[in-house]
mmCIF file with all atom_site columns, C-alpha atoms in Angstrom:
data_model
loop_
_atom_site.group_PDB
_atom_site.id
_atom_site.type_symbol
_atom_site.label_atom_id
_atom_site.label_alt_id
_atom_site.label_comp_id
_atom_site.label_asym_id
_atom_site.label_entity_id
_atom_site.label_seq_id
_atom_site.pdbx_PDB_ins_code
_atom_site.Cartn_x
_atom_site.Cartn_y
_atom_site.Cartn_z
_atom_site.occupancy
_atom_site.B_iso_or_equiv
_atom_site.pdbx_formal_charge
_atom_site.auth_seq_id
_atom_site.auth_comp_id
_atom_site.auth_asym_id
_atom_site.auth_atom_id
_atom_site.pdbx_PDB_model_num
ATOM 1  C CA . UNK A 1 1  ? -10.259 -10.342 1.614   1.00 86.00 ? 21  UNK A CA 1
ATOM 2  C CA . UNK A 1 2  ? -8.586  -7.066  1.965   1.00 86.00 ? 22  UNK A CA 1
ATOM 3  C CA . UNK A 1 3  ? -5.913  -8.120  3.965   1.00 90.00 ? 23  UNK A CA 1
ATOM 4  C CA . UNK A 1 4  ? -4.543  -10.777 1.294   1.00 90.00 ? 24  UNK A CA 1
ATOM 5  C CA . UNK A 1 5  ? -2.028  -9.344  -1.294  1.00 86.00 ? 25  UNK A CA 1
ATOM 6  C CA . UNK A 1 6  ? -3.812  -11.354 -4.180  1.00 85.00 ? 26  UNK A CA 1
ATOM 7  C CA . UNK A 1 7  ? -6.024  -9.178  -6.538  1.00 87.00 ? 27  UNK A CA 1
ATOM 8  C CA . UNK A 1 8  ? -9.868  -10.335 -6.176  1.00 90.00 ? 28  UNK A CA 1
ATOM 9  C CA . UNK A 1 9  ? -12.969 -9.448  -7.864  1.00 90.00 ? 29  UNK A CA 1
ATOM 10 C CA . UNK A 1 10 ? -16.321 -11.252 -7.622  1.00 91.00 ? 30  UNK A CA 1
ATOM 11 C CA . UNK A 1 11 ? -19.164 -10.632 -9.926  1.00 92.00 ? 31  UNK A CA 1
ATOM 12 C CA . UNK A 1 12 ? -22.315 -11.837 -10.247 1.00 93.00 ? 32  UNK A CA 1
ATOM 13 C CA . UNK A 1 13 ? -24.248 -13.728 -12.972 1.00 92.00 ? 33  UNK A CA 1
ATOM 14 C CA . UNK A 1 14 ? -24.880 -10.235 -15.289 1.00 93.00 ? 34  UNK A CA 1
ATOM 15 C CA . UNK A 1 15 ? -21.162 -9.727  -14.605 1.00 94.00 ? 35  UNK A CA 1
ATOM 16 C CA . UNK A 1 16 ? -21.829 -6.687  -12.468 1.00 94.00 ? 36  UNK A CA 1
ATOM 17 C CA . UNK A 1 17 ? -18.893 -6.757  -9.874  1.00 93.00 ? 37  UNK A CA 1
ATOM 18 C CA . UNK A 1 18 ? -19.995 -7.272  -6.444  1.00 93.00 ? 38  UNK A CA 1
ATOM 19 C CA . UNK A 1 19 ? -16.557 -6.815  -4.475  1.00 92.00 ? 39  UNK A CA 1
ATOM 20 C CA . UNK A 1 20 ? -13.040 -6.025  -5.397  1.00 91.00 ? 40  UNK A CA 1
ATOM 21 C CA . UNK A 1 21 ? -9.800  -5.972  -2.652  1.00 92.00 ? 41  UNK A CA 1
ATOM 22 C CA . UNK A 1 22 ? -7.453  -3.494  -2.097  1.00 92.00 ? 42  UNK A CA 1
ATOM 23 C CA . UNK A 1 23 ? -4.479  -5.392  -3.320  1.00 90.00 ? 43  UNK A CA 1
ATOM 24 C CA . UNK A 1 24 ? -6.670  -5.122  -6.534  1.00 89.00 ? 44  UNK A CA 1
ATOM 25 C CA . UNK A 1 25 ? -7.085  -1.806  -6.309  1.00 90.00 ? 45  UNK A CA 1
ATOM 26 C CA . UNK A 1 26 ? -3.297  -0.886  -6.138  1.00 88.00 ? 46  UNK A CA 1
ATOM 27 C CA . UNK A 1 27 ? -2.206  -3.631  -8.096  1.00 85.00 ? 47  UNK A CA 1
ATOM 28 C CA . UNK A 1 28 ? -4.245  -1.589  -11.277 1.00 84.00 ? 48  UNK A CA 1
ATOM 29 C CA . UNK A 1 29 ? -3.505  1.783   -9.710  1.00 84.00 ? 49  UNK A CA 1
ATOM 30 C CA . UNK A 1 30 ? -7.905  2.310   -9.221  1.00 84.00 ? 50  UNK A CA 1
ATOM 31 C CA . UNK A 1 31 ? -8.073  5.487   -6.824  1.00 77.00 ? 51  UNK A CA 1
ATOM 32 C CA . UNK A 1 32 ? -11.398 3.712   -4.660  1.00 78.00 ? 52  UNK A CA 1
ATOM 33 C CA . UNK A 1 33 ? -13.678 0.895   -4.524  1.00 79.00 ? 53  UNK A CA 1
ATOM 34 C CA . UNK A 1 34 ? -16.581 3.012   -5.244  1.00 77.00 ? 54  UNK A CA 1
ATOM 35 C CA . UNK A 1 35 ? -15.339 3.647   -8.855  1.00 79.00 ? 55  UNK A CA 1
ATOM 36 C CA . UNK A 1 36 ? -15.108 -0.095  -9.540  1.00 84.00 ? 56  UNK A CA 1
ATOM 37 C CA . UNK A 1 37 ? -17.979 -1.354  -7.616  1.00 80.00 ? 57  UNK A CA 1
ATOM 38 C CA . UNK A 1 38 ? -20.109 0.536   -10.026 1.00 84.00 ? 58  UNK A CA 1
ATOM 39 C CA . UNK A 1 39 ? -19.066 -1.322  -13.106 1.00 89.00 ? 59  UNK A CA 1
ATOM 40 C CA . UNK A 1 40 ? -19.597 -3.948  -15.018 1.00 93.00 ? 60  UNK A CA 1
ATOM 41 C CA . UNK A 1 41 ? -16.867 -6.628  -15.950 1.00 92.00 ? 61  UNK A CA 1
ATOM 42 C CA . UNK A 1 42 ? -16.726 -4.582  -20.060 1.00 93.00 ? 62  UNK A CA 1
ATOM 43 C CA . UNK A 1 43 ? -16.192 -1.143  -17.138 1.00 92.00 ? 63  UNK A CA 1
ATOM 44 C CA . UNK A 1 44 ? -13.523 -2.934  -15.371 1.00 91.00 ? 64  UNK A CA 1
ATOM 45 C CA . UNK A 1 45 ? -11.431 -3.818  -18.079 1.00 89.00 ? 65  UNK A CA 1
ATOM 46 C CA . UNK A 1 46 ? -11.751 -0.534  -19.842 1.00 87.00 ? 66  UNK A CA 1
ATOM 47 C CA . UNK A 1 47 ? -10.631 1.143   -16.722 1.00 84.00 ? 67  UNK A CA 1
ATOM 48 C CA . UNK A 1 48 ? -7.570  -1.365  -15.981 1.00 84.00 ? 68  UNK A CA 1
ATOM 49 C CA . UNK A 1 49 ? -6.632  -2.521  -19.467 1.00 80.00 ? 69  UNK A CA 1
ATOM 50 C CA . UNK A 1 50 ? -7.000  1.203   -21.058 1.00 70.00 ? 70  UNK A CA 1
ATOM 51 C CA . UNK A 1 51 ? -4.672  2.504   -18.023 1.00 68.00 ? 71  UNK A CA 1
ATOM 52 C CA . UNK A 1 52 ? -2.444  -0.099  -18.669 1.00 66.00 ? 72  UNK A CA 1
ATOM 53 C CA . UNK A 1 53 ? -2.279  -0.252  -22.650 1.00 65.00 ? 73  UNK A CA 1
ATOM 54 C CA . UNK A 1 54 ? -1.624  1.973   -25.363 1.00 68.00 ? 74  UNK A CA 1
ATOM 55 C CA . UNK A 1 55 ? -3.868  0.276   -27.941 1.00 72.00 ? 75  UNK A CA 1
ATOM 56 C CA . UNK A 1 56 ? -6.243  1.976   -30.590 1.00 80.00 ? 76  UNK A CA 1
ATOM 57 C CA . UNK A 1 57 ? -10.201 1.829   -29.929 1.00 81.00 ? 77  UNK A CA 1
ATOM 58 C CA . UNK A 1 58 ? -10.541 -0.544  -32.314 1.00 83.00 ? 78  UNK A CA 1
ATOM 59 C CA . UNK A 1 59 ? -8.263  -3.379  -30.679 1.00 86.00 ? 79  UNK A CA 1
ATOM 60 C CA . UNK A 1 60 ? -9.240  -2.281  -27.029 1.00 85.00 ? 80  UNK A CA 1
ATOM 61 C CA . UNK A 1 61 ? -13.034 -2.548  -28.207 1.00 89.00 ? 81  UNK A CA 1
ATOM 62 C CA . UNK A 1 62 ? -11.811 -5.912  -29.877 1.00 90.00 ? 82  UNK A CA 1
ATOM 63 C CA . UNK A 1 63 ? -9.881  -7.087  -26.546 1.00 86.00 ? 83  UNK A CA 1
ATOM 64 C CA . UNK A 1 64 ? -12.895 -6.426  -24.110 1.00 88.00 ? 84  UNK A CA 1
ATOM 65 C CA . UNK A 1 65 ? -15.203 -8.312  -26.369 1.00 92.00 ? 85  UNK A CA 1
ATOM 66 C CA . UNK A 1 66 ? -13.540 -11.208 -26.495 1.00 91.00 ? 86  UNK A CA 1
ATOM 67 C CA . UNK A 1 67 ? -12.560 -11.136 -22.446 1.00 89.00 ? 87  UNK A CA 1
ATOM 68 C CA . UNK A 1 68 ? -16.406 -10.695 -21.626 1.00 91.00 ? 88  UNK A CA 1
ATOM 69 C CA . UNK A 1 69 ? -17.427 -13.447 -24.315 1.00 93.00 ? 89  UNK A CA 1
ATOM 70 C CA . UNK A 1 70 ? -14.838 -15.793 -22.151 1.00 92.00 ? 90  UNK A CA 1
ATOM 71 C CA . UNK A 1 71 ? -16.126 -14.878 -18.468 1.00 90.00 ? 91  UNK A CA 1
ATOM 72 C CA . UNK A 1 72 ? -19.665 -15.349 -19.546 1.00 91.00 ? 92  UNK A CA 1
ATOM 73 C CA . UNK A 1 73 ? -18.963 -18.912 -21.002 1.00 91.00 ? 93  UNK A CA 1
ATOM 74 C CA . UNK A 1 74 ? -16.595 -19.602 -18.147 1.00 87.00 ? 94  UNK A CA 1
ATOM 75 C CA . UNK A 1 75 ? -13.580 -19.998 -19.958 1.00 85.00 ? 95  UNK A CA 1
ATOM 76 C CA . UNK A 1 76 ? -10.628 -18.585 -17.876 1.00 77.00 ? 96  UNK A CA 1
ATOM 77 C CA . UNK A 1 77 ? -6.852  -19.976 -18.409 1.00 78.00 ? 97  UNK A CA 1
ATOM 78 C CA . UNK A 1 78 ? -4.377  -18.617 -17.034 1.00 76.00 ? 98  UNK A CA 1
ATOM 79 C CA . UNK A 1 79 ? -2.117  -16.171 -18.135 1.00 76.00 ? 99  UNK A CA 1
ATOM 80 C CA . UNK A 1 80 ? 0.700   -13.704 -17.075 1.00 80.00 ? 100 UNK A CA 1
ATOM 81 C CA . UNK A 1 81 ? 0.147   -9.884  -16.674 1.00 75.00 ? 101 UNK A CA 1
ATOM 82 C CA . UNK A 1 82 ? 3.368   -7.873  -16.922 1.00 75.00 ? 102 UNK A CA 1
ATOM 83 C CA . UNK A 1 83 ? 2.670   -5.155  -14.175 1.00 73.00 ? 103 UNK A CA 1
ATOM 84 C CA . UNK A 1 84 ? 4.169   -1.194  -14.442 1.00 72.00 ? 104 UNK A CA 1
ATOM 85 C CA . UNK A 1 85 ? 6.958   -2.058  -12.517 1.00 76.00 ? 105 UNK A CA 1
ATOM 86 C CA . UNK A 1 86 ? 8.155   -5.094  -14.349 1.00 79.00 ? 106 UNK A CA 1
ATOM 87 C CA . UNK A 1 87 ? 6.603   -7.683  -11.907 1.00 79.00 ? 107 UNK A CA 1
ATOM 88 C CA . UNK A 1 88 ? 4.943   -10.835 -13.651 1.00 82.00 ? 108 UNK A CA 1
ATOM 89 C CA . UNK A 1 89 ? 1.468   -12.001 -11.932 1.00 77.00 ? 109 UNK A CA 1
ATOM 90 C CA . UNK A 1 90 ? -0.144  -14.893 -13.147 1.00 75.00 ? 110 UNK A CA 1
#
């Protein structure tokens, strides 16, 4: 899995992520593994959405809720992330 350019992270039923690839890793600008592989999914977005955003606590907390409510009921469309450099990932 490290050797695809695609961002991947698996988690497991508490939402405790189990694996992530390096094209995830420097796709979100994460230093190591070890950092992400001890969160869970509410860590993971805090590190890559508050590196990412310049929102207040309030609408960050607000954001994360509502992304953890939709993993846990399995509700994931798709949608585009504008990266740092400009670059559009879906």
């Amino acid at each position: 899995m490290d050797e695809i350019d695609l961002g991947v992270v698996l988690l497991d039923n508490s939402l405790q992520v189990k694996f992530v690839n390096l094209a995830f890793l420097r796709l979100y600008h994460l230093p190591q593994k070890s950092i992400v592989a001890s969160c869970n999914f509410e860590g993971l977005m805090r590190l890559v959405v508050g590196r990412r955003r310049a929102l207040l606590p309030s609408l960050l907390n607000s954001y994360i809720k509502k992304r953890v409510t939709e993993v846990r009921a399995g509700i994931e469309e798709a949608r585009d992330v504008r990266m740092d450099n400009g670059q559009v990932i879906r």
